[in-house]
Coordinates of C-alpha atoms in Angstrom, one line a residue:
X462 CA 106.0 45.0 90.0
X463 CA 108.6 46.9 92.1
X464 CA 108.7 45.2 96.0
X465 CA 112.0 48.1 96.3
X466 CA 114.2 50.5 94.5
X467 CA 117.4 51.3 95.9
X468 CA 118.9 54.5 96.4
X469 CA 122.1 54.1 95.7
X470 CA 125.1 51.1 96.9
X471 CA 125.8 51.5 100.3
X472 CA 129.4 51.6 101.1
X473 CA 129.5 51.2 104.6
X474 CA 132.2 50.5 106.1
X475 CA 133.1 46.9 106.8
X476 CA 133.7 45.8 109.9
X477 CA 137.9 44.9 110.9
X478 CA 139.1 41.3 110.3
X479 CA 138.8 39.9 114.1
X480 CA 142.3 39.2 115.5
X481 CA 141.7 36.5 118.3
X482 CA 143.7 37.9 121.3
X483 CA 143.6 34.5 123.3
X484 CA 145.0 35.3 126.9
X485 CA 145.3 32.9 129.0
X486 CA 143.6 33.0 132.6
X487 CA 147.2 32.9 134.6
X488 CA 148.2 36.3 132.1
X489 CA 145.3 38.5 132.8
X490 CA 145.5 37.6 136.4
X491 CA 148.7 38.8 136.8
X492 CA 149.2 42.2 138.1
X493 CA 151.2 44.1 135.3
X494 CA 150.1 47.7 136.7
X495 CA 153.0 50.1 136.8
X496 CA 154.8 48.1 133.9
X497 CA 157.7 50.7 132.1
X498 CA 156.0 52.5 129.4
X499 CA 157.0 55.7 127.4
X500 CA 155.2 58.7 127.8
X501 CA 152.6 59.9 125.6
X502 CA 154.4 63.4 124.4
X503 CA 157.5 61.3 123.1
X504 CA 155.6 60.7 120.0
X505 CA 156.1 63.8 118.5
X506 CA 160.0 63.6 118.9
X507 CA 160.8 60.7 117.1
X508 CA 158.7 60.1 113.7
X509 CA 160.9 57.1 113.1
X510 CA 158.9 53.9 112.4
X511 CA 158.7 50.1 111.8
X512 CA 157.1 47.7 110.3
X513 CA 155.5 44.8 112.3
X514 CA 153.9 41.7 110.8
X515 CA 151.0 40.9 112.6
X516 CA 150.2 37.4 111.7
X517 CA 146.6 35.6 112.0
X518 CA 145.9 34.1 115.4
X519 CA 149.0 35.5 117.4
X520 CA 147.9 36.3 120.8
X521 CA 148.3 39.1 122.2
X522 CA 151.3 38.5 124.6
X523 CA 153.2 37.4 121.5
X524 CA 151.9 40.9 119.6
X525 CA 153.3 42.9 122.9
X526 CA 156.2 40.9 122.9
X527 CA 157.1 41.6 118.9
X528 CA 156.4 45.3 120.0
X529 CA 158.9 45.1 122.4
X530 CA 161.4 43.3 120.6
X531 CA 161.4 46.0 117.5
X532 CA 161.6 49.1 120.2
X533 CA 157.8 50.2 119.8
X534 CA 156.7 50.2 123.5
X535 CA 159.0 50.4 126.3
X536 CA 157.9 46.8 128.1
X537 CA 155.7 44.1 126.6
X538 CA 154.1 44.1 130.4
X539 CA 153.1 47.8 129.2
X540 CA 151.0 46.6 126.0
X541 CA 149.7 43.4 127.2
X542 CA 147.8 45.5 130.4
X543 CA 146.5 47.8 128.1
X544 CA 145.3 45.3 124.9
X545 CA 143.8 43.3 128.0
X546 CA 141.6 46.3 130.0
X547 CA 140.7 47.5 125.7
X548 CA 138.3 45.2 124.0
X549 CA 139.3 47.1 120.7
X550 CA 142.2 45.0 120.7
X551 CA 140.3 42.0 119.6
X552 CA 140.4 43.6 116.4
X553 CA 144.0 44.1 115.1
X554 CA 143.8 43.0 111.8
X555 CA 146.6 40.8 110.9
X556 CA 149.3 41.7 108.2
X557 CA 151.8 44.7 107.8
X558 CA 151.0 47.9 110.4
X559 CA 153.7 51.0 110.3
X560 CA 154.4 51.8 114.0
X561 CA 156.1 54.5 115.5
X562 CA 159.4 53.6 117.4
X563 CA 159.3 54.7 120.9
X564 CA 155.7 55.1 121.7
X565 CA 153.1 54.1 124.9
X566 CA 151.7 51.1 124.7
X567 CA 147.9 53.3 124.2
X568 CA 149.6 55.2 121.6
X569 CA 150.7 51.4 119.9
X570 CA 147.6 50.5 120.2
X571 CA 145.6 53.3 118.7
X572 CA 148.4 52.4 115.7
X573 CA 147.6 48.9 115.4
X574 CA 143.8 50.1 114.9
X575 CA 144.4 52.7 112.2
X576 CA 143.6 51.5 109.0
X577 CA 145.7 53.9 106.8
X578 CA 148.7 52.5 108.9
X579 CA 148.1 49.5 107.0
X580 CA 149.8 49.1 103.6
X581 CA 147.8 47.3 101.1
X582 CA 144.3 47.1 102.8
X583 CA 141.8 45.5 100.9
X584 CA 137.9 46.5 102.0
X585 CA 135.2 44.5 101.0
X586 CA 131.8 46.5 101.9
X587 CA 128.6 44.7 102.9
X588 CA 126.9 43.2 100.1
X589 CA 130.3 43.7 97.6
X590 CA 129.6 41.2 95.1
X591 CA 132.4 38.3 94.5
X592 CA 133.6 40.3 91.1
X593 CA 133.8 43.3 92.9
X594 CA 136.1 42.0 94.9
X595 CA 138.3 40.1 92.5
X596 CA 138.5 43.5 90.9
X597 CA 139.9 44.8 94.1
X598 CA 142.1 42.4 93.9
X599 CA 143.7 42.9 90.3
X600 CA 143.9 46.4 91.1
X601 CA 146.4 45.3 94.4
X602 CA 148.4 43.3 91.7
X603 CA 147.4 39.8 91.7
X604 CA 146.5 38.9 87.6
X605 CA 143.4 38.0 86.8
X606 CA 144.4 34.4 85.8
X607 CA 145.4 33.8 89.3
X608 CA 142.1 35.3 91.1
X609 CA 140.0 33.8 88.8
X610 CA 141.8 30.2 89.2
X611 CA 142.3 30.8 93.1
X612 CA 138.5 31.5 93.1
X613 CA 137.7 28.0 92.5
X614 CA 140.1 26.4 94.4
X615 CA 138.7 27.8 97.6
X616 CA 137.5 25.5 100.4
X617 CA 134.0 26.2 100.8
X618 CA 131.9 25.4 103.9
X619 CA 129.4 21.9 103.3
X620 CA 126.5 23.0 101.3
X621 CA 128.1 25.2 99.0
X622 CA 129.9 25.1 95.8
X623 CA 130.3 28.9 95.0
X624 CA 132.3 31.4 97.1
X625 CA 129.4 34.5 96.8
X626 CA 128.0 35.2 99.9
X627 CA 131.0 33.4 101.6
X628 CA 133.6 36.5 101.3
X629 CA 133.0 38.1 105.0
X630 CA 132.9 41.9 104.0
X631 CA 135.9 43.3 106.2
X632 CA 139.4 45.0 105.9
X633 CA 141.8 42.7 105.2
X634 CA 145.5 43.2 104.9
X635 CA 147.7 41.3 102.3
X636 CA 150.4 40.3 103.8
X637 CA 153.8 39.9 101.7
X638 CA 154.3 36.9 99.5
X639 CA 150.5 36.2 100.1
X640 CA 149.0 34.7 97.2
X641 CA 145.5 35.3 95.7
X642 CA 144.1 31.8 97.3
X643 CA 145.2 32.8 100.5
X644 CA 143.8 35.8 100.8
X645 CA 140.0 34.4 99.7
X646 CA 140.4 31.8 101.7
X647 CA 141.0 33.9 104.9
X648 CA 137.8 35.7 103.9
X649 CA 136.0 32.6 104.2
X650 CA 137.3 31.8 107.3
X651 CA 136.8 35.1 108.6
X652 CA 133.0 34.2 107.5
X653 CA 132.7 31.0 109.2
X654 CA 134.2 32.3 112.6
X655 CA 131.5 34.6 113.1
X656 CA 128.7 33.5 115.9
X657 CA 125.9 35.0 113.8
X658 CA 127.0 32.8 110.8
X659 CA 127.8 29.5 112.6
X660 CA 124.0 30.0 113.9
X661 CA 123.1 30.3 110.3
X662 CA 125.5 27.2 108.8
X663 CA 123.1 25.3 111.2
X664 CA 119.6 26.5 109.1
X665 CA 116.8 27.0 110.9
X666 CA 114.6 24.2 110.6
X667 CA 113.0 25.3 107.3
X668 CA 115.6 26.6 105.1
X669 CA 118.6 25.6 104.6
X670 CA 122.7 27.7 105.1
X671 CA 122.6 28.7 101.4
X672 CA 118.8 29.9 101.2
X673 CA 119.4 31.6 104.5
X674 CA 122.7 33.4 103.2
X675 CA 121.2 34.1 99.6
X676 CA 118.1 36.0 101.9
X677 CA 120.8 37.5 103.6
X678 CA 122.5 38.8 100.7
X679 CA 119.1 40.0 99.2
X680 CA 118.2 41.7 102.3
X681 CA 121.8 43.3 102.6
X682 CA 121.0 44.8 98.6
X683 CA 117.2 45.8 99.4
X684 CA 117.3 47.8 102.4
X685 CA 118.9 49.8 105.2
X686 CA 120.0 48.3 108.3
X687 CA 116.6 49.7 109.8
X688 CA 114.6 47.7 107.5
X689 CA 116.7 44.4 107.3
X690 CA 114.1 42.3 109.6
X691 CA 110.9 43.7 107.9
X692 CA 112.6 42.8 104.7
X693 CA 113.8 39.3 106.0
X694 CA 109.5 38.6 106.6
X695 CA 108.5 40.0 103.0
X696 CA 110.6 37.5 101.4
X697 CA 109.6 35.0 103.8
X698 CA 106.0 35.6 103.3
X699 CA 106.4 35.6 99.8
X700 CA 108.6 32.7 99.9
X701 CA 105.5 30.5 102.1
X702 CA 102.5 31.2 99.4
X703 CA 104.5 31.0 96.5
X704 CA 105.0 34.4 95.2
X705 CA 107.6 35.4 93.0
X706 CA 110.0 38.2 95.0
X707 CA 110.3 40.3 92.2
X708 CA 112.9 42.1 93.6
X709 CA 115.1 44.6 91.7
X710 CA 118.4 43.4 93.2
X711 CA 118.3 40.5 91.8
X712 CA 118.3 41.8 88.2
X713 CA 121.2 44.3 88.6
X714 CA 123.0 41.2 89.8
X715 CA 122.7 39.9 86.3
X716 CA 123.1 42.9 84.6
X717 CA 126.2 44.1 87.0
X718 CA 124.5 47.4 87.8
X719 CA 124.7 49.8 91.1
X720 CA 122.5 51.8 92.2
X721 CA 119.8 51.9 89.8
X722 CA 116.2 53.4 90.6
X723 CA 114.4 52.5 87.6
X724 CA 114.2 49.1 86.5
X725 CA 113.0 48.9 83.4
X726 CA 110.3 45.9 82.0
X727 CA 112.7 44.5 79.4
X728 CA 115.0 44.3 82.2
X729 CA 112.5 42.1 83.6
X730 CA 112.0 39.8 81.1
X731 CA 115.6 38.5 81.3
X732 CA 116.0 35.2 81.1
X733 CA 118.0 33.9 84.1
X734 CA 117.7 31.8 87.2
X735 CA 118.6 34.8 88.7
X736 CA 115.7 36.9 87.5
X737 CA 113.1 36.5 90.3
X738 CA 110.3 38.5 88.4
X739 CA 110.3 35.4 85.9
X740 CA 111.7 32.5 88.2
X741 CA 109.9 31.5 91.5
X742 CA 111.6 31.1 94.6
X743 CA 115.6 32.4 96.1
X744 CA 118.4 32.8 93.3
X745 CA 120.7 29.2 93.1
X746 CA 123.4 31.5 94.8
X747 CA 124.0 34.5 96.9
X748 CA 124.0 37.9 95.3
X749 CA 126.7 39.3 97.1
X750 CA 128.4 39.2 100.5
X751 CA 126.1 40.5 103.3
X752 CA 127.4 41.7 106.9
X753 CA 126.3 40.1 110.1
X754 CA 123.4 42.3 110.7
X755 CA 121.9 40.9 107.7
X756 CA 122.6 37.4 108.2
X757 CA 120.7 38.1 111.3
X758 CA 118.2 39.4 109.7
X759 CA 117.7 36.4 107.7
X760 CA 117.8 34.2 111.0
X761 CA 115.4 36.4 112.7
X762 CA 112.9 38.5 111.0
X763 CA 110.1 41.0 112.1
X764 CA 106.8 39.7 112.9
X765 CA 104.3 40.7 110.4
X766 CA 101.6 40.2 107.0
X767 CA 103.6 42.5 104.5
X768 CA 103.7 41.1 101.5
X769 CA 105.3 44.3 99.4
X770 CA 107.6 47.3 100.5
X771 CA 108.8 50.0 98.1
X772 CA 111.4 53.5 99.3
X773 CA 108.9 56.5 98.2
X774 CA 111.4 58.7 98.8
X775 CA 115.3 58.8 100.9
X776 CA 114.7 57.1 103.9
X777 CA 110.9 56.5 104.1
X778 CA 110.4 53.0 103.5
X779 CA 107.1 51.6 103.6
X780 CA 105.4 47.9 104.3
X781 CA 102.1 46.6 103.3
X782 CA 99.9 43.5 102.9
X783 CA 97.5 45.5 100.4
X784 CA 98.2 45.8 96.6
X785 CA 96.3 48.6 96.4
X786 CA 98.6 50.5 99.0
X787 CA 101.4 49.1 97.4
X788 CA 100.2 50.6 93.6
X789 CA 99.2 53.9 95.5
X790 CA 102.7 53.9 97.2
X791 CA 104.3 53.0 93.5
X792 CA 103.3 56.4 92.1
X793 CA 104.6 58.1 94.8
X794 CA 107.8 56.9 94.3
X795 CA 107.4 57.4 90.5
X796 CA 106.5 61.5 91.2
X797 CA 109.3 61.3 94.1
X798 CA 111.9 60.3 91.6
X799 CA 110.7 62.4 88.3
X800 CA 111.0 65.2 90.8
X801 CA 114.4 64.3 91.5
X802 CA 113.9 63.1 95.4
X803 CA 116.8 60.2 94.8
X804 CA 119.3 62.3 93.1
X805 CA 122.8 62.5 95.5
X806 CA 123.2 65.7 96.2
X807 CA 126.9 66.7 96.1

């Protein structure tokens, strides 16, 4: 039986690599209002820029500082009161950002955010799966010999012995003479520096970081962000009486498929421990790399009996603990799609 069909893969956006902007106390204290800055309207008179090498964990008087230094902003005093009074400067991403010379310290800001100021800008979505984003990778140069070897080389958190599920989904930019290992394993740290996922590295009592991540990633490939927790308590309940989660995901993970609606029974019969209409229980790993509203998801679903929930047509999602329902709700679906309810409209 069908617990979902997905529409098509979301790609959302992935949220920016965080940039730790550690000021200390005695800096944001001090009164820097009035600092020299240029004016806004000089932007349009000089298109001259410069490239500035963010690197990972500089703080942000040393980024004003290497602003000032290449003749960005007009004072570093200038960019440190305005990163300090924006909480948006908590994520400059590190790595190469063109910057215009001769700009206010908002303007050099707003730079430092804008992703297509970025050369080579990798994005991994939520729920990109681990080959996804070695392709992504290749495709940036690196060789496939080097991701592939750099892929298990990578220092994985205690519990784990396969990067899926590990590689936060973000925007990450490669940095020059960064190699493939590098830039995996600053995905994984990315991961473990999220609050959300240090909660979940901890379990919760009855599963353990790896079954709470491989939810997550099921969760992140079954639903919408509305539906996540609802989601999180079907598996769960399914989970606690011992009933298989048939869940479509699960099988296009095997068969590296996106975004289709019908699944069909051969499909089904697969055999792999990854095939959870023939194997009881989670997948032995993730099934791609979900984004912290997932993950807590997983850590904190809905209250509530449903034991099956199936899309009958673009965003109506339903829940029940009734087989019956469930069946009824199934051929729904079945005349939603034949009738073309799930085709993207372009």
């Amino acid at each position: 039986m069908i617990i979902k069909s997905r529409e098509f893969f979301r790609l959302s956006l992935a949220a920016i690599l965080i940039l730790s902007l550690t000021f200390s106390l005695l800096l944001i204290r001090s009164k820097t209002s009035g600092a020299p800055d240029f004016p806004q309207s000089l932007i349009a008179q000089n298109s001259k820029e410069v490239q500035i090498n963010i690197a990972q964990g500089q703080t942000g008087s040393q980024i004003a500082a290497a602003l000032f230094a290449a003749g960005v902003v007009k004072s570093a005093a200038a960019f440190f009161e305005i990163a300090v009074s924006d909480e948006r400067s908590t994520r400059i991403a590190p790595g190469i950002h063109r910057i215009n010379l001769q700009i206010s310290a908002r303007q050099a800001l707003d730079q430092l955010l804008d992703a297509t100021r970025i050369p080579n800008l990798i994005k991994v979505s939520e729920g990109a799966r681990k080959s996804e984003i070695a392709s992504s990778l290749i495709a940036r140069g690196f060789t496939k010999s080097e991701v592939n070897s750099a892929m298990g080389k990578l220092l994985l958190p205690s519990g784990f012995k396969d990067p899926e599920g590990l590689l936060f989904p973000a925007q990450y930019s490669l940095i020059e003479g960064e190699n493939a290992l590098a830039v995996l394993q600053s995905m994984i740290q990315r991961f473990i520096s999220d609050s959300e996922v240090k909660k979940l590295l901890m379990g919760d009592g009855q599963f353990n970081a790896l079954k709470l991540l491989t939810m997550a990633s099921i969760i992140q490939a079954e639903g919408d962000g509305g539906d996540f927790t609802k989601i999180s308590r079907v598996i769960r309940n399914r989970l606690k009486i011992g009933m298989p989660l048939q869940v479509d995901s699960t099988v296009h993970y095997i068969t590296k498929s996106r975004g289709q609606l019908f699944l069909s029974t051969k499909s089904t019969l697969i055999n792999s421990p990854y095939n959870t209409y023939q194997r009881y229980g989670l997948p032995p790993t993730p099934i791609g790399n979900p984004g912290v509203a997932a993950i807590n998801a997983a850590l904190n679903p809905a209250s509530g009996d449903w034991l099956y929930f199936i899309t009958v047509a673009p965003r109506d999602t339903r829940f029940t603990k009734s087989h019956d329902e469930f069946l009824a709700w199934k051929a729904l679906y079945q005349k939603n799609r034949k009738a073309g309810a799930f085709e993207v409209k372009k």
